[in-house]
Coordinates of C-alpha atoms in Angstrom, one line a residue:
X1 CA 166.4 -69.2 -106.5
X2 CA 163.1 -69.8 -104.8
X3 CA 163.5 -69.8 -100.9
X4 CA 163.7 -73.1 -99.0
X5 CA 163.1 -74.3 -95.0
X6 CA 165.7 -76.0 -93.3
X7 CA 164.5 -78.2 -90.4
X8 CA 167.2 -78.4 -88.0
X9 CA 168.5 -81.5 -86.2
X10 CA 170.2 -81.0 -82.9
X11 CA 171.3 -83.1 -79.9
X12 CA 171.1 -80.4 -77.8
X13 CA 167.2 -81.7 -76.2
X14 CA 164.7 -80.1 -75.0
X15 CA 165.4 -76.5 -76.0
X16 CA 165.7 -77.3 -79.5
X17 CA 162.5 -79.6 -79.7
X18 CA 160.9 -76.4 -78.5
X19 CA 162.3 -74.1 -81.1
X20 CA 161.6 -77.2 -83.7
X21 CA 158.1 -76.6 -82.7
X22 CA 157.9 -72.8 -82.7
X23 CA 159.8 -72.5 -86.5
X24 CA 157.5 -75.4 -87.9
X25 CA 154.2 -73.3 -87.0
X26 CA 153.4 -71.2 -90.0
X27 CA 157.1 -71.8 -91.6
X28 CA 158.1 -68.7 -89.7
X29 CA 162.2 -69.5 -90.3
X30 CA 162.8 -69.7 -94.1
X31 CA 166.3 -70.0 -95.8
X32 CA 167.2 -67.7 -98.8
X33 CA 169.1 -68.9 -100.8
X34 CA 169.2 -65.9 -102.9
X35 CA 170.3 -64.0 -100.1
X36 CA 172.0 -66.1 -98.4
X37 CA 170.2 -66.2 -94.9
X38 CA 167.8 -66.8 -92.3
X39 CA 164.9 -64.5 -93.2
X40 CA 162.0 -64.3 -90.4
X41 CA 164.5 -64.8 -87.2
X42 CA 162.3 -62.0 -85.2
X43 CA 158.9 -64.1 -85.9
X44 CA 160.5 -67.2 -85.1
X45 CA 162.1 -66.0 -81.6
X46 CA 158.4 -64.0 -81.0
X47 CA 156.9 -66.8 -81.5
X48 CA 158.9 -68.7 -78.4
X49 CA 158.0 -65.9 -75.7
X50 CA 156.4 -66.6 -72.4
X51 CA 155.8 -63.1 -71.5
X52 CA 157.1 -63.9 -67.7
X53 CA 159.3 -61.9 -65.4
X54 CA 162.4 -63.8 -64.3
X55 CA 164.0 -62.3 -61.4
X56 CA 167.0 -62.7 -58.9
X57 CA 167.1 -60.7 -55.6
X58 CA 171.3 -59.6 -55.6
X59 CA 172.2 -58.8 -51.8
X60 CA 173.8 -55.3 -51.4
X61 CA 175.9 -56.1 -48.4
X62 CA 178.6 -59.0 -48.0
X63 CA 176.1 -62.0 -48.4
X64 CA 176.8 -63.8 -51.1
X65 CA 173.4 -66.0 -51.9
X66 CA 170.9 -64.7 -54.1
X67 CA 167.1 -65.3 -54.4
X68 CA 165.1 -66.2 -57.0
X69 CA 161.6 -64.6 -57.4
X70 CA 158.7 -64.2 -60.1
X71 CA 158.5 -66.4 -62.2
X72 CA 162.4 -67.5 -61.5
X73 CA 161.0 -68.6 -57.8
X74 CA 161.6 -72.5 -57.7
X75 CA 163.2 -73.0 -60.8
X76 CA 166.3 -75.2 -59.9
X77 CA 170.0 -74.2 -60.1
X78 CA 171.4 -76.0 -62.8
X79 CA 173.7 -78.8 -62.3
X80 CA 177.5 -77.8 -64.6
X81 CA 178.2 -80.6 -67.2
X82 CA 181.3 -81.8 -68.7
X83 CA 182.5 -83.4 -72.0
X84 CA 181.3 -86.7 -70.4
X85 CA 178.1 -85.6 -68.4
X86 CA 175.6 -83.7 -69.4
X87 CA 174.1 -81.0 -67.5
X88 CA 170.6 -80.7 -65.5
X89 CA 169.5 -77.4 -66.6
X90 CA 165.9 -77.0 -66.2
X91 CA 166.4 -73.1 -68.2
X92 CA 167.1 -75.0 -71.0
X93 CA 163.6 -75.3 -71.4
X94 CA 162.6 -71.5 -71.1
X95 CA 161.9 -69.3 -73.7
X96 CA 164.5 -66.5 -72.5
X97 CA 166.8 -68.0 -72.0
X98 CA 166.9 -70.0 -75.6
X99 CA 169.7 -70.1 -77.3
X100 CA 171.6 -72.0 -80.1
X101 CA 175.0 -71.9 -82.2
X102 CA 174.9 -70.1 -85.5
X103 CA 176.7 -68.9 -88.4
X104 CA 176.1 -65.4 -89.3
X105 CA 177.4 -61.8 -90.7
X106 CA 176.9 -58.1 -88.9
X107 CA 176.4 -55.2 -91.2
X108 CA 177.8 -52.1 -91.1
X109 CA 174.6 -51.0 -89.7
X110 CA 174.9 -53.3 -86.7
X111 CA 172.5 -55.5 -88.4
X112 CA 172.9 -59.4 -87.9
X113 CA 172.2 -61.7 -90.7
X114 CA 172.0 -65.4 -89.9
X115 CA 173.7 -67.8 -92.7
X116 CA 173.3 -70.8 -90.6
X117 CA 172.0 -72.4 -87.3
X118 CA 173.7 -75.4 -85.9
X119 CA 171.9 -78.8 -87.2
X120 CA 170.8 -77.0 -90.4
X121 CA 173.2 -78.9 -92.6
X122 CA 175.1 -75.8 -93.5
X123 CA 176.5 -74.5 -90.2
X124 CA 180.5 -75.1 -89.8
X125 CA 182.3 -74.3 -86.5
X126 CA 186.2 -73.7 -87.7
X127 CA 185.2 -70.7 -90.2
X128 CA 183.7 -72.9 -93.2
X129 CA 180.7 -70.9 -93.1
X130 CA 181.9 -67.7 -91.5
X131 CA 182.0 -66.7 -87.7
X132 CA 180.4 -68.5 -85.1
X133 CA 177.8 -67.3 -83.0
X134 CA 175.6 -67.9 -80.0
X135 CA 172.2 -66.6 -81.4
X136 CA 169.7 -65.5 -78.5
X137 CA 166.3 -63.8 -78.2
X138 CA 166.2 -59.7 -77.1
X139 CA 165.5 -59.6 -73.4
X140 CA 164.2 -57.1 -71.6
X141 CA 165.1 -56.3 -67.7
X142 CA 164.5 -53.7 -65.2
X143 CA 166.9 -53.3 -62.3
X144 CA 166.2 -51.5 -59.0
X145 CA 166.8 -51.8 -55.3
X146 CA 164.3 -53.3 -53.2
X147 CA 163.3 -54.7 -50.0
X148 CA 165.0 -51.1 -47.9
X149 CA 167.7 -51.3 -50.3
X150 CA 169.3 -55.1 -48.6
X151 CA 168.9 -56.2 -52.4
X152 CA 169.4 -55.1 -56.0
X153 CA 166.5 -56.7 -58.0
X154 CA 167.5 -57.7 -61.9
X155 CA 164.3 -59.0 -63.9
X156 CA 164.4 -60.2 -67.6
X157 CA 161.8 -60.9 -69.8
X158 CA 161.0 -61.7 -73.6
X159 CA 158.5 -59.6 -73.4
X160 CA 158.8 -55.0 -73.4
X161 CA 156.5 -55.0 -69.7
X162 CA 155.8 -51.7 -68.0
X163 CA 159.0 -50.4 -66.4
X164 CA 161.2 -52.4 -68.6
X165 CA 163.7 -51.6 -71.0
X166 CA 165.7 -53.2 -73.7
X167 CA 168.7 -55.0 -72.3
X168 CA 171.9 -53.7 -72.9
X169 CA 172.9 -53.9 -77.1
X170 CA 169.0 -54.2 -78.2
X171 CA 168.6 -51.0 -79.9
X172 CA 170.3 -50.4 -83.3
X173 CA 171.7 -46.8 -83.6
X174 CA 168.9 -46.0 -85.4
X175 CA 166.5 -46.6 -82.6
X176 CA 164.9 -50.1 -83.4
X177 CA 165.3 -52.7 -81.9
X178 CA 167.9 -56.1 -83.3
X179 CA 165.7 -59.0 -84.5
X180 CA 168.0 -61.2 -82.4
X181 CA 171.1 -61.2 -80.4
X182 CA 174.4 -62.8 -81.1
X183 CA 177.0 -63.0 -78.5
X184 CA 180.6 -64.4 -79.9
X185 CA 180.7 -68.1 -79.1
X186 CA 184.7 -67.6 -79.3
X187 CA 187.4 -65.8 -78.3
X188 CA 189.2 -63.4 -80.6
X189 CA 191.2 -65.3 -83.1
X190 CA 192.1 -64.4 -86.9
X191 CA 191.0 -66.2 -89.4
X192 CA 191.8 -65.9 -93.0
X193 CA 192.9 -62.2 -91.9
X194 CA 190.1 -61.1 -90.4
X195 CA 189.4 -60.9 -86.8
X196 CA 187.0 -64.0 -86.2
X197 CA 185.4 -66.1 -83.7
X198 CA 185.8 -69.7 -85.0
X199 CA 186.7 -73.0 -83.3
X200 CA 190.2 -74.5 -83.2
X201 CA 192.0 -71.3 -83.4
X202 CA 195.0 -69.5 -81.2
X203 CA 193.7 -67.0 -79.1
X204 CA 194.6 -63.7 -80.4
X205 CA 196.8 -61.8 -78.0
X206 CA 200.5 -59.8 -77.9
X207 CA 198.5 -56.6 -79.9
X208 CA 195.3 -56.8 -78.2
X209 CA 194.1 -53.1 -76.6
X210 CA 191.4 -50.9 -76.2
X211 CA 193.1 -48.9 -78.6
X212 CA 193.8 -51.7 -81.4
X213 CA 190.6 -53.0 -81.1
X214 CA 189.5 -50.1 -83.8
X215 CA 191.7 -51.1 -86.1
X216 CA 191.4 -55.1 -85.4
X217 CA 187.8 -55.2 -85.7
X218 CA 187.3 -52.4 -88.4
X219 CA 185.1 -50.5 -85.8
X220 CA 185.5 -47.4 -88.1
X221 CA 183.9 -48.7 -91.3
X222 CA 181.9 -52.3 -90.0
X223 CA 179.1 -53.5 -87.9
X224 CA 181.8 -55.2 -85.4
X225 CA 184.0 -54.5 -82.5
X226 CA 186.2 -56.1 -79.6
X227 CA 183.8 -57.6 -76.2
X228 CA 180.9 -55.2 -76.2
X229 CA 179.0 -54.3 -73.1
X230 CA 176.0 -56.6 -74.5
X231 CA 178.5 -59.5 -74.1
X232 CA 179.3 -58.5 -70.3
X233 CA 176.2 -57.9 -69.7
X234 CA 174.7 -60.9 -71.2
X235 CA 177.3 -63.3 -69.3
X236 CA 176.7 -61.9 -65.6
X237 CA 173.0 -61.6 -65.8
X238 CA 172.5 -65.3 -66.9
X239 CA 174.7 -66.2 -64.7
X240 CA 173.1 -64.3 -61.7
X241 CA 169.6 -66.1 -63.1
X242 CA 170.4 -69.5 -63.2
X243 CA 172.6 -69.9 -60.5
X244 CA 171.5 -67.1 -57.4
X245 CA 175.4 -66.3 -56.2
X246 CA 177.5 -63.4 -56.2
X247 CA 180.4 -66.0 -56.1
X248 CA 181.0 -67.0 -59.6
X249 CA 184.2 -69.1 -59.1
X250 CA 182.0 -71.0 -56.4
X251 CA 180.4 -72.3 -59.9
X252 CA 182.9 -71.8 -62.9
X253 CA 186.6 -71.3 -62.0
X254 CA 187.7 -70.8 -65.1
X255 CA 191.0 -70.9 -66.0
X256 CA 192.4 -69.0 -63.1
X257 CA 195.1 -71.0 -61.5
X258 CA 197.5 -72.8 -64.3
X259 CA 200.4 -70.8 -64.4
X260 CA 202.7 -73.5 -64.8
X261 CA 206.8 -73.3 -66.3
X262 CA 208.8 -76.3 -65.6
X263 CA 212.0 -76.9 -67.9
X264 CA 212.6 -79.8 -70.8
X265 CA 214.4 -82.6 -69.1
X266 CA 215.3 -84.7 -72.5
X267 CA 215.8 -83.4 -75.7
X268 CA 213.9 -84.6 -78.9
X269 CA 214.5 -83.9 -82.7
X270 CA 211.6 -83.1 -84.8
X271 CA 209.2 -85.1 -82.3
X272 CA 205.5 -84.1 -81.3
X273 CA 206.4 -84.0 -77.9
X274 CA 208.2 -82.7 -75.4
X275 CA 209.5 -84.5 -72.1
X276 CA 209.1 -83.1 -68.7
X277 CA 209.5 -84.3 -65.4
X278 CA 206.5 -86.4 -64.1
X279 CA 203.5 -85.2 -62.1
X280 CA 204.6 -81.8 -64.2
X281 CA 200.8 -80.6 -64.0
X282 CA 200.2 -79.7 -67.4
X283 CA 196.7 -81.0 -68.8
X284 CA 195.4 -82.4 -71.8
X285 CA 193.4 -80.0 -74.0
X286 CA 195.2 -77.0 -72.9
X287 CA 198.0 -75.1 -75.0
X288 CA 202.0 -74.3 -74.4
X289 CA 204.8 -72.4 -75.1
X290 CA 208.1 -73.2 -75.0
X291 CA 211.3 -70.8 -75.3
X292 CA 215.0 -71.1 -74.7
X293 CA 214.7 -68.8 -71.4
X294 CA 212.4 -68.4 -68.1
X295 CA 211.2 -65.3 -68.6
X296 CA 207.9 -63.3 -69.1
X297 CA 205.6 -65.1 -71.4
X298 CA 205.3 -62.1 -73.5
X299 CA 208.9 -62.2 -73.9
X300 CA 210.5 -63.7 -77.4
X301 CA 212.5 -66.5 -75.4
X302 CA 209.5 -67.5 -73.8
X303 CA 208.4 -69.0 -77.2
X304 CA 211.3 -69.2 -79.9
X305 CA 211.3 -72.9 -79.7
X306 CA 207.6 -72.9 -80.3
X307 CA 205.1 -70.3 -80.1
X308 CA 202.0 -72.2 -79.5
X309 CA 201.0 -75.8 -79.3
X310 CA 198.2 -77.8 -77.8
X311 CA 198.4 -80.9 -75.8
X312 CA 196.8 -84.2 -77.1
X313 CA 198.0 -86.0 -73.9
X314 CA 200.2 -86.6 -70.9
X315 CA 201.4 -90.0 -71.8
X316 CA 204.8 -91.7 -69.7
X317 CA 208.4 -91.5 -71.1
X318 CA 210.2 -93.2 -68.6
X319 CA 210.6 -94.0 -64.6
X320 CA 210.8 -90.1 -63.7
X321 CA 209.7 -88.5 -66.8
X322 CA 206.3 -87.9 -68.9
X323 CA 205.8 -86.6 -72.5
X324 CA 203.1 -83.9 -73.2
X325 CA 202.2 -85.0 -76.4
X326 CA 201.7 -81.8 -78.9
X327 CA 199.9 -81.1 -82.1
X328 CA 202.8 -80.2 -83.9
X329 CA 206.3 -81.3 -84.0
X330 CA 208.9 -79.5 -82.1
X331 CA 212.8 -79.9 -81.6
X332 CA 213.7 -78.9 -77.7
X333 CA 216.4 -79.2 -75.7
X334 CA 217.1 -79.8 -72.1
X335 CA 216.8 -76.8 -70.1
X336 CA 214.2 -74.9 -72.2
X337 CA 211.1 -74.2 -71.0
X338 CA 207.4 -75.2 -70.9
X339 CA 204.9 -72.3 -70.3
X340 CA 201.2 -72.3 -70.4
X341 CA 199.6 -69.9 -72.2
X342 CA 195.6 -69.3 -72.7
X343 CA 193.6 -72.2 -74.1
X344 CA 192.7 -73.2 -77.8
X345 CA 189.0 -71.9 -78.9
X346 CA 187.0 -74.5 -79.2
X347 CA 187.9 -76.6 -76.0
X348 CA 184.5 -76.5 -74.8
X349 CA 182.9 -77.7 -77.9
X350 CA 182.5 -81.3 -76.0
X351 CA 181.0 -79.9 -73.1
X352 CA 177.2 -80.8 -72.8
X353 CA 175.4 -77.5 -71.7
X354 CA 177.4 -75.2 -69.0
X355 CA 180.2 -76.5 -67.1
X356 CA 183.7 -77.2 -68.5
X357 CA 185.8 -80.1 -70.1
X358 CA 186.6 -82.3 -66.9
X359 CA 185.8 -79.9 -63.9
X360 CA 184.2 -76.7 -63.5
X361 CA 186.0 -76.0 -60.4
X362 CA 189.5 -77.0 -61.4
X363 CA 190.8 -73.4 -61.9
X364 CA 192.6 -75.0 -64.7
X365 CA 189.7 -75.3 -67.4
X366 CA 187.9 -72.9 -69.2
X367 CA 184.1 -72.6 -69.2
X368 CA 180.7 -72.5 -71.7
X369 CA 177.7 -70.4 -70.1
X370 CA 174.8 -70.5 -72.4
X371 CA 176.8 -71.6 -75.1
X372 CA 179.6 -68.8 -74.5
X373 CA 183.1 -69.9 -74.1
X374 CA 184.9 -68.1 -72.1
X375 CA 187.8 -67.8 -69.2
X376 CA 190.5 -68.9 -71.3
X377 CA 193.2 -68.1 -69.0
X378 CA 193.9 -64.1 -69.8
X379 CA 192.2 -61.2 -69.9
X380 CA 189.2 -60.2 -72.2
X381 CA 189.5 -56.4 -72.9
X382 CA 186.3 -54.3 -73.7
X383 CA 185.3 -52.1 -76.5
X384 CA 183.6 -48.8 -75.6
X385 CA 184.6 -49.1 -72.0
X386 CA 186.8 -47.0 -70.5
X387 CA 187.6 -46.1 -66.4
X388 CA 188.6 -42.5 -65.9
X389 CA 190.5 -41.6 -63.1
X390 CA 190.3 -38.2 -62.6
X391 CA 192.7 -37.3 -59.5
X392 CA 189.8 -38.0 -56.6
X393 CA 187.9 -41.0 -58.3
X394 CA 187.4 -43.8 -60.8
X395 CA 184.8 -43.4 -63.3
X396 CA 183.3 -46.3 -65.7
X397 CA 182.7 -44.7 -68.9
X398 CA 180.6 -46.1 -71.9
X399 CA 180.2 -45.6 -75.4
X400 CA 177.8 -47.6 -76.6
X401 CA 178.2 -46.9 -80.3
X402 CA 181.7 -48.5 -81.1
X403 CA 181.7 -47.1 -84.5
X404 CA 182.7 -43.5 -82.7
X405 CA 185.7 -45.7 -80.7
X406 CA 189.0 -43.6 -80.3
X407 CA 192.0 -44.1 -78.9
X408 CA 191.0 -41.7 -75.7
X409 CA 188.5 -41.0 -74.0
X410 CA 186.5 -38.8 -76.0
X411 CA 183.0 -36.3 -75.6
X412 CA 181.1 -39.9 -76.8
X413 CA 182.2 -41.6 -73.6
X414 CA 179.0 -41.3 -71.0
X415 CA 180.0 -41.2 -67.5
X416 CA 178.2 -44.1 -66.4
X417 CA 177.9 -43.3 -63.1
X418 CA 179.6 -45.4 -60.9
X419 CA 183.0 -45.2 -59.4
X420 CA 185.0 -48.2 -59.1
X421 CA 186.2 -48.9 -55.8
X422 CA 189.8 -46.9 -55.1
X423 CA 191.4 -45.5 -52.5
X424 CA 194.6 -43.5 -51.7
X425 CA 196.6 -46.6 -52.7
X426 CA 197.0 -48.8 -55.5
X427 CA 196.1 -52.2 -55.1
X428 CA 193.3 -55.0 -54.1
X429 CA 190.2 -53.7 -54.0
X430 CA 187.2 -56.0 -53.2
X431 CA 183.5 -54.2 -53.5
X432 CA 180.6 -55.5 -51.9
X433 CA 177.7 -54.8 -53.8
X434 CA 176.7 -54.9 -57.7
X435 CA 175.6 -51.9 -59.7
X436 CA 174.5 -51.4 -63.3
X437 CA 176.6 -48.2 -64.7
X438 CA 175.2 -47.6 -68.1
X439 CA 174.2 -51.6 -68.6
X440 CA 177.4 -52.4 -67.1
X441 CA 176.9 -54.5 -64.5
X442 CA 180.0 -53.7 -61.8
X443 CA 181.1 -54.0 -58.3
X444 CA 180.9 -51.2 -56.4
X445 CA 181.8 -50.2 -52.3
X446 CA 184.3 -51.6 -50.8
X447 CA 184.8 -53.7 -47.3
X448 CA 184.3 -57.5 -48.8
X449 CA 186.7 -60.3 -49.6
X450 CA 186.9 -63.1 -52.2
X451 CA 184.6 -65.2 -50.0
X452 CA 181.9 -62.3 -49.0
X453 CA 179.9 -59.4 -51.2
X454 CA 181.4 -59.5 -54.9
X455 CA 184.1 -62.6 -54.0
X456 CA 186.3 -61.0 -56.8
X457 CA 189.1 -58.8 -56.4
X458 CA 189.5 -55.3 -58.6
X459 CA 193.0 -54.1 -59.0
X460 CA 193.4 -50.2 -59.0
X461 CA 195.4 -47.3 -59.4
X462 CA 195.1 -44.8 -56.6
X463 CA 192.0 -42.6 -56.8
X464 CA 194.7 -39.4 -56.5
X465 CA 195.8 -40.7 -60.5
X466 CA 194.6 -38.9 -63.4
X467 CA 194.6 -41.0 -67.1
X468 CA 192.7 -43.1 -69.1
X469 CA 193.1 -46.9 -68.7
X470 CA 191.4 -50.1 -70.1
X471 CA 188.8 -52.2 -68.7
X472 CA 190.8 -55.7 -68.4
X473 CA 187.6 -58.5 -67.4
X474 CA 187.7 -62.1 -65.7
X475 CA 191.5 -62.2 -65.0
X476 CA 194.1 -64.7 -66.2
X477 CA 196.0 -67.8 -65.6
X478 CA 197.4 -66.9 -62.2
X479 CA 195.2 -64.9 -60.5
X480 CA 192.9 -67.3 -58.8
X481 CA 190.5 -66.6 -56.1
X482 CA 190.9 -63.0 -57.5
X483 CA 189.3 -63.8 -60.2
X484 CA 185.9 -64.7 -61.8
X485 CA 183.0 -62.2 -64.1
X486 CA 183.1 -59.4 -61.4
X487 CA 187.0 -58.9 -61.8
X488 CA 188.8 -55.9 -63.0
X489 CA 192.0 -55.0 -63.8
X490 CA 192.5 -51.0 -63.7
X491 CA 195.6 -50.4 -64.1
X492 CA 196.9 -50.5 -68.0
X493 CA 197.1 -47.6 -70.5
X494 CA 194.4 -47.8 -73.3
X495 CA 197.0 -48.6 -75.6
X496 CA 198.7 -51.4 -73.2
X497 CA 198.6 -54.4 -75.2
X498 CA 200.4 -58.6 -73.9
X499 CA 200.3 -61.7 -74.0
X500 CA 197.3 -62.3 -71.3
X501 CA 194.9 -59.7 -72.8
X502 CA 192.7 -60.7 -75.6
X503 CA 189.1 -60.4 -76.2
X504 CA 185.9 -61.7 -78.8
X505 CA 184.7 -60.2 -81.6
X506 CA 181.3 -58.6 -81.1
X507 CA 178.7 -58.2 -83.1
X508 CA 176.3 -55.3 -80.6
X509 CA 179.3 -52.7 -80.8
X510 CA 177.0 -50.5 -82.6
X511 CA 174.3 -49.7 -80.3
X512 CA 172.2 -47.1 -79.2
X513 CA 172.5 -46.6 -75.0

């Protein structure tokens, strides 16, 4: 079958009318259809580069602004959207930070191969067309402390520059470099077995570890594995770029503050809803559980009435009582239970550019930045990081080729170089600077709050422990100001697995360092 071009057709403005332009000079994107992909995605993204340094000033102390320089000097924070707003985002229209939905496949090489780009005509978000992805140029970026060390300079570019290296999940194992990126536009869900990232799903939690991760995602045998330091990476430096703060819940809450349980106060009989009493705080869009006990969530009696349904609406049932209107039909009784539980994937697909479904700054909501959804209300847990504390000190250790993941920490791991902040008890810790640990971008020092240097709080074991634990990112539904990109939880075994940790598939697992 001869090759073909697809033109796409997107809503998504100004960025797309610029990659329109780029792909229709020379035909550089072409559609196999005898292999079944994208062929000429490196040419097409070259052919988008501006060759500029974008760079943001990060204070080392408590101060919490940042400041934009080089070619990032005066370009204007963008304004967050919602499913009825669009956002003002003037990076939208610059080439680094480009980026679109797509469908597409890793190899067992690491290798992605793109079978569809959003507007093409072919490109399905629920798993029609295999896993979906948020497909991004390779940046480069340089990171150093400047100005008498008061600030930690990060600069991207499109372009390799003098004193710049490939960002964090560029290089293949083999050495060269990925002809794009692809950053999991979903959480981790299953999907017709396999561990996916596809709209509409259940967020996969309960056996979600470090150490299951290898078996989940196949780490042994394929090109994939559970949120890679790429992913991290990619989230905190974009997010430092566009919007010049330390303080990411000053910008994107996330869903940080909706632990609600309040108990059925009529029964129903195979009805799609449950009743509660009114002003019960649940909100549309967002899932529950509900279970014949109040207990732990992970527990079965939290959700052996139903294990997990989504809202439609909050509608009135009577003078004192409202129904939350489910997806599903459900047979409850009063005195169960009504838990929340972490969000459908998918619930940002109505939000127009960054910004969440009604409010950024609800703390009930998640978030999409640059096309990522994320903060779902748990914990996303990272492949091929690992914090060591070794009876004096916590160490951040990396492996940046997944395929060699074990269920310790093995001679692979690199000490990173950067101890986490812990002292002689275990507990809140709040650091007040950021530091890149082997592309890991983590707080570091101590002395801050959740207003001043990092704004998010790290929870650790005593620096006198020795063991292995997992690195448990952006928090959950309860922790609130705690929260946010720069959080940490320190203190679960590698193995430790619940219902508030989950995590993305990842497609950079297998990289070189």
């Amino acid at each position: 079958m001869a090759s073909k071009t697809h033109i796409m057709s997107d809503e998504t403005g100004q960025r797309i009318a610029s990659a329109l332009e780029a792909m229709a000079r020379g035909s550089l994107l072409a559609y196999d259809g005898e292999a079944g992909e994208y062929k000429g995605v490196d040419r097409w993204l070259r052919s988008m580069r501006d060759g500029r340094i974008y760079t943001v000033k990060v204070p080392t102390g408590s101060a919490v602004a940042c400041v934009k320089a080089d070619a990032n000097e005066g370009v204007a924070v963008p304004v967050t959207g919602t499913n009825s707003k669009a956002a003002t985002d003037p990076y939208a229209a610059l080439a680094p930070f480009f980026h679109v939905d797509c469908n597409a496949t890793v190899d067992a090489e690491g290798v992605p191969h793109i079978t569809a780009v959003s507007g093409d005509g072919m490109f399905a978000r629920t798993g029609g067309n295999g896993n979906v992805w948020v497909l991004a140029p390779v940046l480069f970026w340089r990171v150093e402390d400047t100005d008498g060390g008061a600030y930690t300079s990060i600069s991207v570019s499109d372009t390799q520059l003098p004193g710049f290296s490939p960002q964090p999940g560029a290089m293949l194992p083999d050495g060269s470099l990925r002809p794009c990126m692809v950053y999991a536009k979903y959480a981790l869900s299953d999907h017709g077995g396999s561990a996916a990232s596809v709209s509409g799903a259940q967020p996969r939690t309960r056996d979600v570890s470090h150490d299951s991760l290898i078996t989940i995602c196949k780490t042994a045998t394929t090109g994939y594995s559970g949120r890679s330091i790429a992913d991290d990476w990619y989230l905190k430096v974009m997010f430092l770029m566009k919007y010049a703060t330390k303080n990411s819940q000053s910008v994107f809450q996330g869903c940080t503050n909706y632990s609600v349980i309040k108990p059925v106060t009529v029964a129903a009989s195979n009805q799609s809803y449950v009743v509660v009493a009114k002003n019960s705080g649940y909100v549309a869009g967002s899932a529950v559980m509900i279970g014949t006990e109040n207990t732990d969530q992970g527990e079965a009696a939290a959700h052996d009435v139903v294990d997990y349904a989504i809202i439609k609406r909050v509608e009135t049932h009577d003078g004192e009582n409202e129904r939350l209107v489910l997806d599903r039909p459900a047979t409850t009784s009063a005195g169960n239970y009504v838990y929340t539980a972490p969000w459908p994937t998918g619930c940002c697909d109505g939000v127009q550019g960054d910004g969440s479904p009604t409010s950024p700054k609800s703390g009930k909501e998640p978030f999409t930045l640059q096309g990522v959804e994320t903060g779902m209300g748990m914990y996303e847990v990272m492949s091929g990081v690992a914090l060591k504390y070794d009876g004096s000190a916590c160490r951040l250790m990396v492996l940046h080729d997944t395929r060699k993941e074990a269920a310790s920490i093995t001679a692979d791991y690199a000490d990173a170089g950067a101890e986490l902040p812990a002292d002689a008890t275990e507990g809140w810790k709040y650091p007040v600077r950021l530091s890149n640990a082997g592309g890991m971008l983590v707080g570091t020092g101590s002395g801050a709050s959740t207003t001043t240097g990092v704004c998010d709080g790290m929870y650790m074991k005593a620096a006198s422990t020795v063991g292995s634990y997992e690195f448990l990112a952006l928090g959950n539904l309860w922790y609130a100001d705690y929260a946010g990109l720069w959080y940490v939880n320190g203190i679960s075994a590698l193995s430790e697995a619940w219902w508030h940790i989950g995590s993305r598939l990842s497609g950079t697992g297998r990289s070189r360092g």
